[in-house]
mmCIF file of C-alpha atoms in Angstrom:
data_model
loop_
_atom_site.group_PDB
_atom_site.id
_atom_site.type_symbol
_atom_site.label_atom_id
_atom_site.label_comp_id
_atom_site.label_asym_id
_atom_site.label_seq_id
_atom_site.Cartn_x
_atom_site.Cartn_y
_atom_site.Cartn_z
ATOM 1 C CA UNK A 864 -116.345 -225.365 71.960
ATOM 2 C CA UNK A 865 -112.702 -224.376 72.813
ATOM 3 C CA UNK A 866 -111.953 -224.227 69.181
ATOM 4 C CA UNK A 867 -114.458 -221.936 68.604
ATOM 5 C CA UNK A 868 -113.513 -219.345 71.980
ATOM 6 C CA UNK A 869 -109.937 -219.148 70.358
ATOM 7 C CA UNK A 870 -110.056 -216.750 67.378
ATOM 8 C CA UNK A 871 -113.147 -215.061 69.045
ATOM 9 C CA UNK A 872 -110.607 -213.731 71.803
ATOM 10 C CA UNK A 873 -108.051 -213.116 69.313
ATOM 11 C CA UNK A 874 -110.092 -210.510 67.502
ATOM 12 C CA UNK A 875 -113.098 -209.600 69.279
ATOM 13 C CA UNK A 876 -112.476 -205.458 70.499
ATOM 14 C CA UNK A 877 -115.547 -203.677 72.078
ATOM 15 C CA UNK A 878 -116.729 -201.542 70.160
ATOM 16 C CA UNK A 879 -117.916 -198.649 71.213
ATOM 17 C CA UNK A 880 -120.993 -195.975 69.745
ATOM 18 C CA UNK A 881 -118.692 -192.625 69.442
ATOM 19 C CA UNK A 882 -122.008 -190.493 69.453
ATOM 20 C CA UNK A 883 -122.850 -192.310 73.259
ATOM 21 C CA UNK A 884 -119.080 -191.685 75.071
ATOM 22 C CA UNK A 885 -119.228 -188.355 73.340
ATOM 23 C CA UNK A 886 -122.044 -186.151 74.100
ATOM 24 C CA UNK A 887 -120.398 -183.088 72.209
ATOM 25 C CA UNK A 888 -120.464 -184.874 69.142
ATOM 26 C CA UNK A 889 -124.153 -184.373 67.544
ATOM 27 C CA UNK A 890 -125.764 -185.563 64.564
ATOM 28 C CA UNK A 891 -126.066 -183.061 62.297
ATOM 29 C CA UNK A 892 -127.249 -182.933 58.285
ATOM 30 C CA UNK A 893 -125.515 -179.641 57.452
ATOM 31 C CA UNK A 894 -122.334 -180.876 59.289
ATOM 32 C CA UNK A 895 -120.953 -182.480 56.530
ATOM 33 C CA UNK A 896 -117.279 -182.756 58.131
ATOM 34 C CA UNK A 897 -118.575 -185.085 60.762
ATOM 35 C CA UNK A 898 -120.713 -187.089 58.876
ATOM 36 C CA UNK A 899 -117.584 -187.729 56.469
ATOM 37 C CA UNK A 900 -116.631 -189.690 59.283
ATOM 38 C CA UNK A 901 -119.083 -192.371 58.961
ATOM 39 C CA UNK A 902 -119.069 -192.691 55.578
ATOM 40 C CA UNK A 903 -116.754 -194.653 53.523
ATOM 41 C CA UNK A 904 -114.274 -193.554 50.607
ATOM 42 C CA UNK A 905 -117.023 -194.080 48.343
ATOM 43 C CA UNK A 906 -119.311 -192.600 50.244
ATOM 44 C CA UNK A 907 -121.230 -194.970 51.364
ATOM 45 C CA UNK A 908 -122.322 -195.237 54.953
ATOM 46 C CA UNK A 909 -120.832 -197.472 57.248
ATOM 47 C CA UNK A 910 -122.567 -200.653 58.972
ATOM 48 C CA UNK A 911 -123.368 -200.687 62.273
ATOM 49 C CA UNK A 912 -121.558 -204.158 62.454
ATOM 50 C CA UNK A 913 -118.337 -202.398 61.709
ATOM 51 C CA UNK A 914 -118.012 -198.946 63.087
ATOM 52 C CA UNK A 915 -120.392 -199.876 66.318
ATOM 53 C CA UNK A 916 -122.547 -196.985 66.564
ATOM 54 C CA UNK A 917 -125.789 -197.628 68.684
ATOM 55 C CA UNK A 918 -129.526 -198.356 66.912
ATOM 56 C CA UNK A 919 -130.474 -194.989 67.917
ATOM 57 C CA UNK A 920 -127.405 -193.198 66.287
ATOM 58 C CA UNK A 921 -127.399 -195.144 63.694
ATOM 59 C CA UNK A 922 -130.568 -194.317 62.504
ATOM 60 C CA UNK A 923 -130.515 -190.585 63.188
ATOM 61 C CA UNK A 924 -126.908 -190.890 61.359
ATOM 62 C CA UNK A 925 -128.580 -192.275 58.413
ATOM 63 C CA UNK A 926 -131.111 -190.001 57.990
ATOM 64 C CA UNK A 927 -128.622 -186.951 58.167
ATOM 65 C CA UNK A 928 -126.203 -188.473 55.837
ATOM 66 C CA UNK A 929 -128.919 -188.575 52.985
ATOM 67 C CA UNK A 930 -130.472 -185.010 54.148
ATOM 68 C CA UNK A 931 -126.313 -184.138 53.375
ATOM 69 C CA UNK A 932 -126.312 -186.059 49.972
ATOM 70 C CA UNK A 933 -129.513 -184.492 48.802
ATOM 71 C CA UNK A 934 -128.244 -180.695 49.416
ATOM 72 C CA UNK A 935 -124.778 -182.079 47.936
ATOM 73 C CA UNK A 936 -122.318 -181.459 50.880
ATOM 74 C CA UNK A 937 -121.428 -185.527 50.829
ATOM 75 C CA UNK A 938 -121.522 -187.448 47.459
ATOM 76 C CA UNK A 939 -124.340 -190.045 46.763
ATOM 77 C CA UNK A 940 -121.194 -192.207 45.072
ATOM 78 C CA UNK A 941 -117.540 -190.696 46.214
ATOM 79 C CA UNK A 942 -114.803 -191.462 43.784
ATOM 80 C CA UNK A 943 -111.482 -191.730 45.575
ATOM 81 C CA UNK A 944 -109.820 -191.009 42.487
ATOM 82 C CA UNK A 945 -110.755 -187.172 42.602
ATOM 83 C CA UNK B 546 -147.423 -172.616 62.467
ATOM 84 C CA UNK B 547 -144.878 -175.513 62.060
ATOM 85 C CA UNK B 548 -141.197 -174.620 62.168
ATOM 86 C CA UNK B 549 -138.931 -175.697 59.414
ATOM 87 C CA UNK B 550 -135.346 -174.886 58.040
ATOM 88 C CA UNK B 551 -134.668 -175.150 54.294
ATOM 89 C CA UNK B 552 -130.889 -174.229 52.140
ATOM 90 C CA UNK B 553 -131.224 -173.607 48.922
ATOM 91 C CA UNK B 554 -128.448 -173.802 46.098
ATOM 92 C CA UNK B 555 -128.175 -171.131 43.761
ATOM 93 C CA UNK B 556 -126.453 -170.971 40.307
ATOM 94 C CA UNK B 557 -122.854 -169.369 41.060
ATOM 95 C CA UNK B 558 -122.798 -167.156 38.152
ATOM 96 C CA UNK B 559 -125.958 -165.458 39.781
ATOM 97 C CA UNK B 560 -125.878 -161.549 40.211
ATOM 98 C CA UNK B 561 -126.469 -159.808 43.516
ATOM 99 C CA UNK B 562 -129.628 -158.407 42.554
ATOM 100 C CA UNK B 563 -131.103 -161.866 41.308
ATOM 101 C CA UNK B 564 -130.240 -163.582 43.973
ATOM 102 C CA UNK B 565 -131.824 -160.870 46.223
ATOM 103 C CA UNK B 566 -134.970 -161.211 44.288
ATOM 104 C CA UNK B 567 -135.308 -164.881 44.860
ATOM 105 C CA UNK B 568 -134.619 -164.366 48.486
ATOM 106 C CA UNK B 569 -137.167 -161.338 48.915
ATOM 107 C CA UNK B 570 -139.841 -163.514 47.118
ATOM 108 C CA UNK B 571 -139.610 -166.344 49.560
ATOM 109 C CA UNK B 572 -139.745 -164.034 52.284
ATOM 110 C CA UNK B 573 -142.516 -162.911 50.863
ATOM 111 C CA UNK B 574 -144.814 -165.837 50.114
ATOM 112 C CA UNK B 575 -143.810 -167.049 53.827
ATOM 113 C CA UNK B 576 -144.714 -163.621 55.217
ATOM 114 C CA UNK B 577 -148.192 -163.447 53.382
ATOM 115 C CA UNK B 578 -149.283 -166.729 54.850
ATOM 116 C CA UNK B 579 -148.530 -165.424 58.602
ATOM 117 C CA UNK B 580 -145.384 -166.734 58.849
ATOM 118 C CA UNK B 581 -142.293 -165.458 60.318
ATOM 119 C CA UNK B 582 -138.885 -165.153 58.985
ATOM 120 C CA UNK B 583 -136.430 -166.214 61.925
ATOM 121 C CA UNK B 584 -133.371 -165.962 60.167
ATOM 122 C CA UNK B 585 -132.106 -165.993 56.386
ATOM 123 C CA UNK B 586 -127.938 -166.968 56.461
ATOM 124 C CA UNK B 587 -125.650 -166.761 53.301
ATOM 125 C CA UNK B 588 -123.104 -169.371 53.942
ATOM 126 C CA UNK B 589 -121.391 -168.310 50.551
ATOM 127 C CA UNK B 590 -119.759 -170.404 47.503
ATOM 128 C CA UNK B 591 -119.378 -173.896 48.375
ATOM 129 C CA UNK B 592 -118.123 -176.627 46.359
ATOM 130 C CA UNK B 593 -120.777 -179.179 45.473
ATOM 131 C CA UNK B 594 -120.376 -182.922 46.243
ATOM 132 C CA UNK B 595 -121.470 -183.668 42.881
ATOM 133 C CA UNK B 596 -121.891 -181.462 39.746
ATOM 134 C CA UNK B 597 -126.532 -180.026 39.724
ATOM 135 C CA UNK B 598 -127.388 -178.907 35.978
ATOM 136 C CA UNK B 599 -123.762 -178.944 35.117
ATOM 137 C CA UNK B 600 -122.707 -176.452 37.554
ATOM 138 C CA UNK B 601 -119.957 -177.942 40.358
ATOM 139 C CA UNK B 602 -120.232 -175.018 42.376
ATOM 140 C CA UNK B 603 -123.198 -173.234 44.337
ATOM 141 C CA UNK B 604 -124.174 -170.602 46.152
ATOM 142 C CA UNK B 605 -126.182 -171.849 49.330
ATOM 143 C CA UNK B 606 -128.412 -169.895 51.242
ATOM 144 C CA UNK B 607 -130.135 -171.112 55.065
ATOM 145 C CA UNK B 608 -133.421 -170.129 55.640
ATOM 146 C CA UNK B 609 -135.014 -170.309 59.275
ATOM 147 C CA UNK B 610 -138.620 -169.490 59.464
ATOM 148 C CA UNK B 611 -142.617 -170.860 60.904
ATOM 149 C CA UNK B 612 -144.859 -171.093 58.312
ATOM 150 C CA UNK B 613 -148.027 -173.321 56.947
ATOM 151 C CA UNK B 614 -147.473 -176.524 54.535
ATOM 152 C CA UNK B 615 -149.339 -174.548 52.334
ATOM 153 C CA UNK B 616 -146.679 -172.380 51.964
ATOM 154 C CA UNK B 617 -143.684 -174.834 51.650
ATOM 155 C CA UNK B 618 -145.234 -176.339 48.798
ATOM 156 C CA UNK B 619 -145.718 -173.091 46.808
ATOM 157 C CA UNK B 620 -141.965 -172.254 47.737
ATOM 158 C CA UNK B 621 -140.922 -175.485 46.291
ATOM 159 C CA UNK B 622 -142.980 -175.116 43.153
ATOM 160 C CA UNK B 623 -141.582 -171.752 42.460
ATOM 161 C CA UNK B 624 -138.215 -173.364 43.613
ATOM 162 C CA UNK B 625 -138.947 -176.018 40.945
ATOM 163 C CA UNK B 626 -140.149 -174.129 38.265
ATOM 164 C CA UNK B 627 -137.123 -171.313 39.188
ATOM 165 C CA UNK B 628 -134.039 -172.549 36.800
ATOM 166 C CA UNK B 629 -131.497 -170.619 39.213
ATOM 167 C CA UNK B 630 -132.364 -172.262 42.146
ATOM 168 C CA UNK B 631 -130.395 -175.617 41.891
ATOM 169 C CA UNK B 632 -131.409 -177.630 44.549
ATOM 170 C CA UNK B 633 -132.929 -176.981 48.047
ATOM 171 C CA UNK B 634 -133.949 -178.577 50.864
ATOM 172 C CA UNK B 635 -136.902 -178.137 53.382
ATOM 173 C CA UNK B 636 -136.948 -179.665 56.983
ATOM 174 C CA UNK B 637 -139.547 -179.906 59.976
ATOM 175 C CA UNK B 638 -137.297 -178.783 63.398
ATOM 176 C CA UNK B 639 -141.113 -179.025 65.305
ATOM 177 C CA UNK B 640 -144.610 -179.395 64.764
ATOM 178 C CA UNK B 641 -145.839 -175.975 66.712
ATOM 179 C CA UNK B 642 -143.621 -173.097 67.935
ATOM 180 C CA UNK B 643 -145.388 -170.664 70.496
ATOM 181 C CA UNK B 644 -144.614 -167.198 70.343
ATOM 182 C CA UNK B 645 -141.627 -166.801 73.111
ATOM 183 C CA UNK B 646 -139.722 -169.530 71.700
ATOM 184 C CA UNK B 647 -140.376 -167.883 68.446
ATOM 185 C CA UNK B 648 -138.580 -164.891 70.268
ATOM 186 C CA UNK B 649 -136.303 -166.784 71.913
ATOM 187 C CA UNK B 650 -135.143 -168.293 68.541
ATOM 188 C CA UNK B 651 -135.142 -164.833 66.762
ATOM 189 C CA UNK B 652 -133.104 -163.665 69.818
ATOM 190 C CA UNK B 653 -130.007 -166.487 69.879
ATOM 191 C CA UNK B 654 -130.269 -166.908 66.167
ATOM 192 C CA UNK B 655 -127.191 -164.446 65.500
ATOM 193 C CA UNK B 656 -125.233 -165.981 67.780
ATOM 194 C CA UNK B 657 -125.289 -169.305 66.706
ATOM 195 C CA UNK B 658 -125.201 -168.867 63.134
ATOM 196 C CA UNK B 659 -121.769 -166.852 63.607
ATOM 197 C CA UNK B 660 -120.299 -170.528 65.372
ATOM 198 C CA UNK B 661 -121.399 -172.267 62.581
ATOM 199 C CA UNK B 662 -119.941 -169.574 60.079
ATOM 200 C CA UNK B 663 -116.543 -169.788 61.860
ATOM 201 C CA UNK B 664 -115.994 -173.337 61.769
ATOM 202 C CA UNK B 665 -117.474 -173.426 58.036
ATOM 203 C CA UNK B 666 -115.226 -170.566 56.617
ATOM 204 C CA UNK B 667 -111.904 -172.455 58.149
ATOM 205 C CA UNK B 668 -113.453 -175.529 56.298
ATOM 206 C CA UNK B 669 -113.835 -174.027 52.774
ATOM 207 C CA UNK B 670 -110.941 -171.926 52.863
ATOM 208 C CA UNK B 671 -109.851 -174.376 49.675
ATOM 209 C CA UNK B 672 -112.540 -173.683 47.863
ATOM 210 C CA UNK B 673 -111.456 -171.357 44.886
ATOM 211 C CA UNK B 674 -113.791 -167.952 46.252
ATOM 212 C CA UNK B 675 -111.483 -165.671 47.741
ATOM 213 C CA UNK B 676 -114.699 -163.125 48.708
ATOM 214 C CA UNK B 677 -116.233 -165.787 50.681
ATOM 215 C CA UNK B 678 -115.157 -165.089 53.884
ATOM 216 C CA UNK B 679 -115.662 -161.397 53.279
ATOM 217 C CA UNK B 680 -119.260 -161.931 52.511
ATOM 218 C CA UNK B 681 -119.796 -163.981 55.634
ATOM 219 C CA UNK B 682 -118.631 -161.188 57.847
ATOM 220 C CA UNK B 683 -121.307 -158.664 56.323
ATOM 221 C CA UNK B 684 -124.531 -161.343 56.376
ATOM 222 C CA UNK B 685 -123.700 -162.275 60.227
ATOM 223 C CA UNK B 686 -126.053 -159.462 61.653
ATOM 224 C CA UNK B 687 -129.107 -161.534 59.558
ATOM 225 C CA UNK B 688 -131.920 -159.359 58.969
ATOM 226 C CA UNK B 689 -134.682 -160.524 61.218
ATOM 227 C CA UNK B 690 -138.819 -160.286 61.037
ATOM 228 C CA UNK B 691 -140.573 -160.005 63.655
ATOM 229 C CA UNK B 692 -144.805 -160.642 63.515
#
């Protein structure tokens, strides 16, 4: 059991859901510069495991970044290159 | 009447009066069905995320309005069958509108759409369209319908 608490208190940061602590941040499909936020180089979106958003966001987050890739103001596959 | 917002990406190499066609049209087909315009935005030449029917630039156009599904699907289908219309996009913001928050709406449209121009303009200032911003300015007072 001890070996086990060790790296877990080593790494383990709260993470926090960004759109919770901040209510003037709002999900938005046509707010592309937000939304590049949560999306990676590539453009994909980011788990939940990693960036720590809540359910809720998370879903309404999804659903705007693919409104914003349909309308093309976010990529459906980002090349970092460009 | 439901209430939806829709953008729509025209070809960049589009004259004035073409575009203004397009635009008039939809007004129109929402208008005969009892609908009601509640705003119609240019937000100018924008650089597209990825390159529509070989064009990497478009000229995108936000359209506020109530209107029937009826009509949304013969906007689309012209939209569709339309070869300068790139791309667009139609979403539900609510199910039934009643008529003072349809005035209401008409009412604070201006203001907000000016907000959103601002912080869009400083955005796209890289995008090669130097008569952006210029265009912006005149479209802010959006021409509004009431029933």
């Amino acid at each position: 059991m001890q070996q086990g608490k060790q790296p877990k208190k080593l790494f383990a940061r709260k993470k926090v859901c960004r759109f919770c602590t901040d209510k003037e941040l709002t999900i938005n499909y046509k707010d592309a510069k937000t939304l590049t936020g949560f999306v990676s180089e590539r453009g994909k979106i980011i788990p939940r495991r990693i960036i720590g958003t809540c359910a809720t966001h998370q879903r309404r987050l999804s659903e705007a970044v693919k409104r914003a890739r349909h309308i093309a103001l976010l990529p459906y596959a980002g090349n970092p290159q460009e | 009447m439901r209430r939806y917002e829709m953008i729509s990406i025209f070809r960049p190499g589009l004259g004035e009066d073409e575009v203004n066609a397009i635009v008039e049209n939809t007004r129109k087909i929402i208008e005969d069905d009892q609908g009601t315009v509640i705003c119609c935005a240019r937000w100018g030449m924008k650089k597209l995320a990825y390159p529509i029917k070989k064009e990497k630039q478009g000229l995108y156009y936000f359209y506020e309005y109530t209107a029937s599904p009826a009509a949304i699907s013969e906007i689309g289908r012209k939209f569709r069958i339309d070869d300068n219309v790139l791309k667009y996009l139609t979403v539900k913001i609510a199910d039934d509108i009643s008529a003072e928050e349809l005035q209401a709406a008409i009412a604070d449209n201006g203001k907000r759409h000016a907000a959103f121009l601002r912080d869009e303009s400083a955005e796209s200032a890289a995008v090669p369209e130097a008569d952006a911003p210029a265009d912006d300015d005149s479209d802010l007072a959006t021409e509004t319908v009431s029933e």
